[in-house]
Short mmCIF file of C-alpha atoms and ligand atoms in Angstrom, two decimals:
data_model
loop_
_atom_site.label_atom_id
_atom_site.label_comp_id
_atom_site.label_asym_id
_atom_site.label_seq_id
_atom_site.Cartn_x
_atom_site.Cartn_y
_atom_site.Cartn_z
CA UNK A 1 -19.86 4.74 17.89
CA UNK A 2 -18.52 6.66 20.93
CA UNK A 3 -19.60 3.38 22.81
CA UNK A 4 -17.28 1.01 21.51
CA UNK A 5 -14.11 3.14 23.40
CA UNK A 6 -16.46 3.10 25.91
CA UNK A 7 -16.68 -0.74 26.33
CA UNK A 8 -13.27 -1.99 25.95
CA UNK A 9 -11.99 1.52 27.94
CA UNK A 10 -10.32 2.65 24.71
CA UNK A 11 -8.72 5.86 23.72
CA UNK A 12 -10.59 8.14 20.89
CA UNK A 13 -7.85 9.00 18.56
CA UNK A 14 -7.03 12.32 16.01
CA UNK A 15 -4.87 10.44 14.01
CA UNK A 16 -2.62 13.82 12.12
CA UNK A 17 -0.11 11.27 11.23
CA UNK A 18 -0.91 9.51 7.90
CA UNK A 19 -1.72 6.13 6.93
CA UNK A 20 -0.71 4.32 10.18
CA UNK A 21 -1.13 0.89 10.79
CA UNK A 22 -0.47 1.38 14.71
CA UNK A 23 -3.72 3.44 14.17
CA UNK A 24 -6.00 2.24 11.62
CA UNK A 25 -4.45 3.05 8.90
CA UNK A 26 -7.94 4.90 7.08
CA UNK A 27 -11.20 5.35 6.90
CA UNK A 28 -13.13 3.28 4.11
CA UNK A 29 -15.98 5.64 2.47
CA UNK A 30 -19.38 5.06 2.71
CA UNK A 31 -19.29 3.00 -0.62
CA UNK A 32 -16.79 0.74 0.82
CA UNK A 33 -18.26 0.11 3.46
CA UNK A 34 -21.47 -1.11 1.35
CA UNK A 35 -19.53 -3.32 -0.46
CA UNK A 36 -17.94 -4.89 3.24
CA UNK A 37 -21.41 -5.38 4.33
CA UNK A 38 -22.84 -6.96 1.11
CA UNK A 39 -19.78 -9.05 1.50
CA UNK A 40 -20.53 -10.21 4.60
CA UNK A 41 -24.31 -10.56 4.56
CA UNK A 42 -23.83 -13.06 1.43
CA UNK A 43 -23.20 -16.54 0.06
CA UNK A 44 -20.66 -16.68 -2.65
CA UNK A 45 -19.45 -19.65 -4.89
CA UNK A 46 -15.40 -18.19 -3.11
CA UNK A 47 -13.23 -20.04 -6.00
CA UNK A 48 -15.58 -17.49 -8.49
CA UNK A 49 -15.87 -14.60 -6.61
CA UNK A 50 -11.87 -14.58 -6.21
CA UNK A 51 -11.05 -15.13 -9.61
CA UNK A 52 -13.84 -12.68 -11.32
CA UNK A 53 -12.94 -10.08 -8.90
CA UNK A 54 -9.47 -10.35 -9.57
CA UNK A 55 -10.81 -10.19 -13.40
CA UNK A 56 -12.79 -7.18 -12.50
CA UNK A 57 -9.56 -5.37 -11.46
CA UNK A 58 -7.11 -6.49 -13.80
CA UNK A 59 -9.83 -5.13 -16.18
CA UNK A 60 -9.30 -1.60 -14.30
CA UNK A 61 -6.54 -1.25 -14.50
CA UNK A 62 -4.98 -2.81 -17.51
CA UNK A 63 -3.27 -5.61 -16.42
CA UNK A 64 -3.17 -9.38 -17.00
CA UNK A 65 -4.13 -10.04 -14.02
CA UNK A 66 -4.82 -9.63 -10.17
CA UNK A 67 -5.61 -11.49 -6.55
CA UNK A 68 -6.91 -9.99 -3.38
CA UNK A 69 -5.03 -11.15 -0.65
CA UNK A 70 -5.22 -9.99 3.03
CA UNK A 71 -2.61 -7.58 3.07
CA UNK A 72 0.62 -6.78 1.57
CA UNK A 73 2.52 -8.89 4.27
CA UNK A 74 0.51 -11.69 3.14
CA UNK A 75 1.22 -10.56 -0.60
CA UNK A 76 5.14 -10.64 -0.28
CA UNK A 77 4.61 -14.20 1.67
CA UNK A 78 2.55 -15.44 -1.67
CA UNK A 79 4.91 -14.27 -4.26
CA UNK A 80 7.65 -15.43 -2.70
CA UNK A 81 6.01 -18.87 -2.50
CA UNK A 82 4.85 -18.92 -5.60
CA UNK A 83 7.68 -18.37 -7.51
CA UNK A 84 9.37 -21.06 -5.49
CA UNK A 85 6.60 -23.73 -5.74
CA UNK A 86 5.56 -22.73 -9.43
CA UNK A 87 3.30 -25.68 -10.38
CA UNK A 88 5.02 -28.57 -8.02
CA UNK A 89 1.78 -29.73 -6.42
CA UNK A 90 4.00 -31.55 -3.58
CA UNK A 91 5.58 -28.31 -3.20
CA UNK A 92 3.07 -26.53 -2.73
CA UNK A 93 1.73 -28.86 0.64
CA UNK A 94 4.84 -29.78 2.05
CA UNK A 95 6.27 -26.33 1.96
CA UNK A 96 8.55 -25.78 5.28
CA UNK A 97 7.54 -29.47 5.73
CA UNK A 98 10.40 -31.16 3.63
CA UNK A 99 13.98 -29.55 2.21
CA UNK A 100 13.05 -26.96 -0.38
CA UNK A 101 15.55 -28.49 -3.59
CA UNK A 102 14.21 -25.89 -5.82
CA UNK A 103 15.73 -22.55 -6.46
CA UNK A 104 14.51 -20.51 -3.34
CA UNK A 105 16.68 -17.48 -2.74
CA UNK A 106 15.24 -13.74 -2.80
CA UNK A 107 17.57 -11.34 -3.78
CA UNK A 108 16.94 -8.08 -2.55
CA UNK A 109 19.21 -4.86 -2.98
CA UNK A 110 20.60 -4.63 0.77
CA UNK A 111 18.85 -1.11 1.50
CA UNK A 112 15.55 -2.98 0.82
CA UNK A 113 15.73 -5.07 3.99
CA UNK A 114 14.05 -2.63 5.86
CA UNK A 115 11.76 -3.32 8.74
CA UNK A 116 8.41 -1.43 7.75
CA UNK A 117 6.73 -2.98 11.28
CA UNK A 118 7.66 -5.95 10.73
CA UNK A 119 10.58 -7.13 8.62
CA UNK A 120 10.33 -8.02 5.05
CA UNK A 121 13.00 -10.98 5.35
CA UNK A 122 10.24 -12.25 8.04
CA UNK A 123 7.81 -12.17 5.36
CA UNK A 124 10.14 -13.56 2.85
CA UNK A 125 10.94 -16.27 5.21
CA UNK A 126 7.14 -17.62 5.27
CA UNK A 127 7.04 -17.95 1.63
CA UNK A 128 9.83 -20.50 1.96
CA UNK A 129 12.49 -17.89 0.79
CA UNK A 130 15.91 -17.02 1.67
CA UNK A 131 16.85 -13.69 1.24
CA UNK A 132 19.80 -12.44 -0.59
CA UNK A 133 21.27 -9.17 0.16
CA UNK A 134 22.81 -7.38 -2.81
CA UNK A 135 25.12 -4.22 -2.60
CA UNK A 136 25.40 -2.07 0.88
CA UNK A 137 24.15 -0.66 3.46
CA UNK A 138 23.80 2.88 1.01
CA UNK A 139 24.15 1.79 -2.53
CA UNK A 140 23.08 -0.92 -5.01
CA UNK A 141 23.73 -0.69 -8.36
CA UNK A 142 22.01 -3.01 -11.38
CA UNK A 143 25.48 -5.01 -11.16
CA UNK A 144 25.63 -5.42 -7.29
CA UNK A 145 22.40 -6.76 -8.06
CA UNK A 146 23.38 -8.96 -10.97
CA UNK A 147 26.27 -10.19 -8.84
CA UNK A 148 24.40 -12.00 -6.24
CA UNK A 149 22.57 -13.98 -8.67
CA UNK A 150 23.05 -17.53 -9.03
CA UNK A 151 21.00 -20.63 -10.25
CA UNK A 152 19.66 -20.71 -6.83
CA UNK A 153 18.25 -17.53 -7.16
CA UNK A 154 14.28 -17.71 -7.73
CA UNK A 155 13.17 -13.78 -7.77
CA UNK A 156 14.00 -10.47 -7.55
CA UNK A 157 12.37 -8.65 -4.94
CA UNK A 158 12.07 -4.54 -4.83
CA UNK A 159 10.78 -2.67 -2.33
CA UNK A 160 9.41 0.61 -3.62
CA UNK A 161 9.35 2.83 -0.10
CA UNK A 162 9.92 5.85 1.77
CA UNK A 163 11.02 3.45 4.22
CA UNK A 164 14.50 2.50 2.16
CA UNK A 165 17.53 3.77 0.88
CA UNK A 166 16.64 5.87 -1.12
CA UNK A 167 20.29 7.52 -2.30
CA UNK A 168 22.16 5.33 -5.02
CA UNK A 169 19.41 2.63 -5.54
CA UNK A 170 18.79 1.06 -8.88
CA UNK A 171 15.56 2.37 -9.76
CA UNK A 172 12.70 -0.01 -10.54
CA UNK A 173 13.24 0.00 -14.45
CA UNK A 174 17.01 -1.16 -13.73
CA UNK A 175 15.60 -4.12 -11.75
CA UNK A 176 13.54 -5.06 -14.60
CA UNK A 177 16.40 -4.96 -17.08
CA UNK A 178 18.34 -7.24 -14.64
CA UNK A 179 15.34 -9.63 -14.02
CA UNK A 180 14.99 -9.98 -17.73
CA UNK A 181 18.57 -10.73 -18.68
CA UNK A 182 18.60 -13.48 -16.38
CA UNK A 183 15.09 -14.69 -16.92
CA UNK A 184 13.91 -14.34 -13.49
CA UNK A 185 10.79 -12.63 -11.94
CA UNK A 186 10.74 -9.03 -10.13
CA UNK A 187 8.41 -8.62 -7.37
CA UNK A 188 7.92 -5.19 -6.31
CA UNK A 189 6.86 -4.08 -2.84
CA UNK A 190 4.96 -0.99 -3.24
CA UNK A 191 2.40 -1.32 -0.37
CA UNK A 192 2.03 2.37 0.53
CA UNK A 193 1.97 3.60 -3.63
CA UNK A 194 -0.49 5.50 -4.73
CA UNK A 195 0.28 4.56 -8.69
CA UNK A 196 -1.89 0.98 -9.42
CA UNK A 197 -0.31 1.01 -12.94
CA UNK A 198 3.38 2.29 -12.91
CA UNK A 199 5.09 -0.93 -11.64
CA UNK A 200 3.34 -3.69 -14.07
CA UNK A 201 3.80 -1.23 -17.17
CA UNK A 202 7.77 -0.31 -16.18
CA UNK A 203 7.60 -4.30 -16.59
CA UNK A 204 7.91 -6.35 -12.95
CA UNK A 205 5.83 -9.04 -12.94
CA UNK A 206 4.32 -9.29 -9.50
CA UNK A 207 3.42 -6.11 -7.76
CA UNK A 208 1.48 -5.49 -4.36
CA UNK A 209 0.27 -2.89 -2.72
CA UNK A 210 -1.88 -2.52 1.05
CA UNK A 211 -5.48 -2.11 0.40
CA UNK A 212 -6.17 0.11 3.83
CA UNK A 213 -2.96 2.72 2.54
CA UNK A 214 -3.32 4.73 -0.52
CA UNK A 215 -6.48 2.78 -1.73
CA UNK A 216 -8.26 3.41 1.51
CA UNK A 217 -10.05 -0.41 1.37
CA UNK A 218 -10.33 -2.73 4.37
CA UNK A 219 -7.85 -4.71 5.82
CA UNK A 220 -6.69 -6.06 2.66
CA UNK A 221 -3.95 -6.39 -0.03
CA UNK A 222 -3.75 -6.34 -3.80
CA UNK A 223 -1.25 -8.46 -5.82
CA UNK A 224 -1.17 -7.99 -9.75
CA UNK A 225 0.99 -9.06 -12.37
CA UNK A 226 1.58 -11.42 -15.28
CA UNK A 227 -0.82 -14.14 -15.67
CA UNK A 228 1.47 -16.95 -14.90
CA UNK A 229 2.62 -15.38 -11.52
CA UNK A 230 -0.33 -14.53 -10.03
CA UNK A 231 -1.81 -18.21 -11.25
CA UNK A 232 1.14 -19.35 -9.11
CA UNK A 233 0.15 -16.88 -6.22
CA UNK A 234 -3.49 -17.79 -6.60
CA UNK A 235 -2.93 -21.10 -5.74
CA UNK A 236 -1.22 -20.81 -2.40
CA UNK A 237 -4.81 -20.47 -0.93
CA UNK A 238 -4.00 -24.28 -0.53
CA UNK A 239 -0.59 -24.08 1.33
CA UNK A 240 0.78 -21.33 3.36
CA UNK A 241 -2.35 -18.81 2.07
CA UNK A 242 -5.00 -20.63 4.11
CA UNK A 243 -3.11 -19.00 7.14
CA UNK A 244 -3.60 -15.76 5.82
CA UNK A 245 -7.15 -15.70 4.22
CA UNK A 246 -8.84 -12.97 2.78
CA UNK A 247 -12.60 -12.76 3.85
CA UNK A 248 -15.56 -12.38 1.30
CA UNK A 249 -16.17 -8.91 2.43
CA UNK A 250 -12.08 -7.74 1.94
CA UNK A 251 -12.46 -9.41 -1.14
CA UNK A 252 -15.77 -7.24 -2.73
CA UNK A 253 -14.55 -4.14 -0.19
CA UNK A 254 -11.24 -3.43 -1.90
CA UNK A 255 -12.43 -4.28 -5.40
CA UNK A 256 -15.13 -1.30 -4.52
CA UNK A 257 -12.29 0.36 -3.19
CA UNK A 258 -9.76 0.35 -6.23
CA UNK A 259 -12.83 1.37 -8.41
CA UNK A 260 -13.64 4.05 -6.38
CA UNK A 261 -10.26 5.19 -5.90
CA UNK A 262 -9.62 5.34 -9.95
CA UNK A 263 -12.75 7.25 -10.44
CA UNK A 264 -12.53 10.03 -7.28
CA UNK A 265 -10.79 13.00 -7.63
CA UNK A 266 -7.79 12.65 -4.95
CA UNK A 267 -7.59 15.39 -2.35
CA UNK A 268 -5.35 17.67 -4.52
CA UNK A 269 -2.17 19.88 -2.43
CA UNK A 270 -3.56 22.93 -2.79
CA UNK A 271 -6.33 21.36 -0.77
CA UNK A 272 -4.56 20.32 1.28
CA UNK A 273 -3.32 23.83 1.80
CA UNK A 274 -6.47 25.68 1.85
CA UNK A 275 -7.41 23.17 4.89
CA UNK A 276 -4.68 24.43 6.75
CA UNK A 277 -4.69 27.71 6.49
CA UNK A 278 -6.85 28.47 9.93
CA UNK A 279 -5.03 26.02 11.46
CA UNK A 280 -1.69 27.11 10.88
CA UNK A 281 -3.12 30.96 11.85
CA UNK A 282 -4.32 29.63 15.39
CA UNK A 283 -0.67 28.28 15.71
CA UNK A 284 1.67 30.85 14.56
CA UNK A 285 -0.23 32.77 17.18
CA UNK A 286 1.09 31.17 20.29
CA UNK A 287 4.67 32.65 21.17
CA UNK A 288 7.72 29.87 20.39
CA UNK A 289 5.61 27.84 18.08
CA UNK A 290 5.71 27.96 14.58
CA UNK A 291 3.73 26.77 11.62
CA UNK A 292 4.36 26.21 7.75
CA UNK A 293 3.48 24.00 4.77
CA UNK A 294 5.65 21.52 4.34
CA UNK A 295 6.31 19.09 0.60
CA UNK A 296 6.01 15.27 1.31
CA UNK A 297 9.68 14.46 1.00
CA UNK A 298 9.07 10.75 -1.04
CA UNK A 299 7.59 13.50 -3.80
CA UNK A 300 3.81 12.35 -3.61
CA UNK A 301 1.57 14.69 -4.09
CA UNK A 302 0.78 15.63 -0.38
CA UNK A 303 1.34 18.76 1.69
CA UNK A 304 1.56 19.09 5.40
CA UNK A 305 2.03 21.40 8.60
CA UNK A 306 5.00 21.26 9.92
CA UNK A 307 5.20 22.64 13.65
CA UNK A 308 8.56 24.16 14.70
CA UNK A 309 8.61 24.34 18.62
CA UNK A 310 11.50 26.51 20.02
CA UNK A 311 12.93 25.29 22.89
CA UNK A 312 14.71 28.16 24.05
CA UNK A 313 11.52 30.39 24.27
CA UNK A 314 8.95 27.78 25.65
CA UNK A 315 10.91 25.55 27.57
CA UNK A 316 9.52 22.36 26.51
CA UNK A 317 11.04 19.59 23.89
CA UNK A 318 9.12 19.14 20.83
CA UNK A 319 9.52 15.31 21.67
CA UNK A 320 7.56 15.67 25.21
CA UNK A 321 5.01 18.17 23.51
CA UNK A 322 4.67 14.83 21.07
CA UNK A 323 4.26 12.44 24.05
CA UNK A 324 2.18 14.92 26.08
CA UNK A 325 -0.75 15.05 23.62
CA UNK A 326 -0.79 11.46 23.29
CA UNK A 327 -1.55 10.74 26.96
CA UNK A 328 -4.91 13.80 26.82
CA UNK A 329 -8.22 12.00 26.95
CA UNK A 330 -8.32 11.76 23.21
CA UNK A 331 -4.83 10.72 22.02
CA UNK A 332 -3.18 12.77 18.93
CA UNK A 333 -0.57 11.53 16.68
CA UNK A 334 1.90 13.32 14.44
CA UNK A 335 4.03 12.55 11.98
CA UNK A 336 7.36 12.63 14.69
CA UNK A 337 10.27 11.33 12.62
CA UNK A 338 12.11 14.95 13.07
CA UNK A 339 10.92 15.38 16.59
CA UNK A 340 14.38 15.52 17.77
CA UNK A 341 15.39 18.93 15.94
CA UNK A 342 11.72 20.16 17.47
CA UNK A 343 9.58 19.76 14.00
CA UNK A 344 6.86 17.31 13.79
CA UNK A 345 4.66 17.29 11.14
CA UNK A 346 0.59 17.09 10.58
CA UNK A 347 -0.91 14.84 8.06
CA UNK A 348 -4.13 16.65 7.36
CA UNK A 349 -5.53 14.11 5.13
CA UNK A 350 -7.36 12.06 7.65
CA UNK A 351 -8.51 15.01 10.39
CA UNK A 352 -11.64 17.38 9.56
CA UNK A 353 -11.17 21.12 10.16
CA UNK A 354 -12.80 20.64 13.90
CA UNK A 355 -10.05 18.35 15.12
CA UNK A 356 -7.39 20.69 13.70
CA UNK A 357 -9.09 22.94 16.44
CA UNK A 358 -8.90 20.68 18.70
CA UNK A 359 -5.12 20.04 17.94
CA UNK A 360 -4.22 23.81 17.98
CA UNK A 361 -6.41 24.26 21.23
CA UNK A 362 -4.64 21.24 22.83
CA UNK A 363 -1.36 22.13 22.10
CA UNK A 364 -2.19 25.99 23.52
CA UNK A 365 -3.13 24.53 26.70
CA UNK A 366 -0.58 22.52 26.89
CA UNK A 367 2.21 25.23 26.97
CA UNK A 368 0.01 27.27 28.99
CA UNK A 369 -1.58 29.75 27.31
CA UNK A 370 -4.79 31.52 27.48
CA UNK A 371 -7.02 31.91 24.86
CA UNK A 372 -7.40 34.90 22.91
C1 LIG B 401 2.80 -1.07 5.04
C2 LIG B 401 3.84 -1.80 4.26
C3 LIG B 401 3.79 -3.19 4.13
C4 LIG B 401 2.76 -4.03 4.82
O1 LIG B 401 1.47 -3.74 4.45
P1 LIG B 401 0.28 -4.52 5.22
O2 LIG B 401 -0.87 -4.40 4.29
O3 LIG B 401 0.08 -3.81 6.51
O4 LIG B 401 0.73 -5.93 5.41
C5 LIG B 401 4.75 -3.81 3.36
N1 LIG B 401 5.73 -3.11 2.77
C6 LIG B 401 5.82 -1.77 2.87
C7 LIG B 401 6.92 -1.05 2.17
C8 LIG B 401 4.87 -1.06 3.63
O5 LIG B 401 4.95 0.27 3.73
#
């Protein structure tokens, strides 16, 4: 293990800040793993082991129907194809290749068009879309949404988030009721969700999610949704999909993975909490640092330590604390987005009690203080 960072000269890495993708993003269990090395150790008939897997989930969770893809990028890129191309086979190769006279434009709630590492128009863009904005910068409503609609218009796309607007948005039920009234399909974004079920029963028709995120898979991405739509998504394995395949062993890891995921218990708050306890203790203890659980603020179930370091008593900027512990010989990341008002926050989820130590002991040696 240790000699991989060895051989490429690579940095070992606490990662305290969630599911990253600049890191990782998680750590497939043992059973996953299994599945990623059946996967690749085997011979499959691929056209069969796409569409029974895809079965398999649907299955699972109670839905028509399902398609692993390689991630959700890839996911958004497929939908938005498909529900351009439907069943026009000369579509479907000469996509980007020859004027798109089909309905092709996206419309997306403006607040949507975030950039969640890459920019969803990008991905929109791929899939031979053209995106739409609807309402402001702070606010859509179901008829900003409704007004932006015209017969060019080929789907509704929702982006379900913490990286959005999140104040006046149409919620996801609204965006079905306008989808319906004008016959059109919603696709809804919710890579990072931990809910497999929510989206399809409110009523959108395609939904995706990340397969490394919440479901803690491989590299991979799940789309699921009405029959018809996902036959349409299916097929782009013969147009733009071939440029973003999905390997045998993504295919039978995340299918493990969503199985496994339904069946586990999920690392309840509480402990979450308990895990945190010595940690927070070792903290509170240095002078002008300060530790307390914190609520995720998108209202998942998930608590965290959030680290208050005052300025006026130590001297140092919570923001070069932050970059100072990436730079040690084992690089740590936090959750920084309030790093300016000297709070940063620990995602406990993916670090075992002896790196917490490790984080507490860094960060005491770092503002210079002995140990007790
Ligand atoms: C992470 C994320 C994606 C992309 O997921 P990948 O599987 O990395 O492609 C798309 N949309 C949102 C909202 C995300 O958070």
């Amino acid at each position: 293990m240790s000699s991989i960072y060895k051989k490429y000269d690579l940095k070992p890495v606490i990662n305290a800040s969630g599911r990253m993708t600049i890191l990782g993003v998680s750590t497939p269990l043992p059973e996953v793993v299994a599945a990623v090395n059946l996967g690749l150790t085997h011979y499959f008939e691929m056209q069969d082991l796409v569409d029974k897997t895809g079965a398999y989930i649907a299955g699972l969770l109670a839905v028509e129907s399902a398609v692993v893809v390689s991630c959700a990028s890839a996911g958004i890129a497929q939908c938005v194809a498909g529900v351009i191309i439907q069943d026009d086979a000369d579509l479907l190769l000469n996509l980007h290749a020859k004027p798109t006279l089909v309905p092709c434009e996206i419309v997306i709630p403006k607040g949507h068009n975030v950039n969640y590492g890459a920019p969803v128009a990008t991905m929109v863009a791929l899939g031979g879309g053209k995106v739409v904005e609807a309402g402001w910068a702070n606010e859509c409503s179901s008829e900003q949404l409704a007004a932006v609609i015209t017969p060019n218009t080929a789907a509704i796309l929702y982006i379900k988030s913490h990286h959005t607007v999140q104040k006046s948005m149409l919620t996801v039920a609204d965006a079905v009721a306008v989808a319906k009234t004008h016959g059109l399909p919603l696709i809804v974004d919710a890579a990072a969700e931990e809910d497999l079920r929510l989206y399809y029963q409110l009523g959108a028709d395609l939904v995706i999610y990340s397969g490394a995120k919440a479901i803690e898979g491989p590299s991979s991405g799940l789309v699921l949704g009405r029959e018809k739509y996902v036959a349409w998504v299916k097929k782009q394995s013969k147009g733009i999909g071939r440029a973003m395949k999905v390997g045998k062993e993504g295919i039978l890891g995340l299918t493990c993975a969503i199985e496994t995921f339904l069946s586990r218990e999920q690392e309840s708050a509480d402990q979450m909490v308990n895990k945190m306890q010595g940690f927070m203790s070792a903290l509170n203890a240095i002078s002008g640092v300060s530790a307390k659980v914190v609520w995720d603020g998108a209202g998942r179930d998930i608590a965290r330590t959030e680290i208050y370091f005052d300025h006026d008593v130590l001297g140092v900027k919570a923001t070069e604390v932050v970059a100072a512990l990436k730079c040690g010989e084992i690089a740590i990341y936090f959750r920084e987005y309030k790093a300016n008002e000297g709070k940063i926050e620990v995602d406990v989820r993916s670090v075992s009690t002896s790196q917490l130590d490790v984080i507490s002991q860094q960060i005491r040696q770092l503002l210079q203080e002995k140990p007790q």
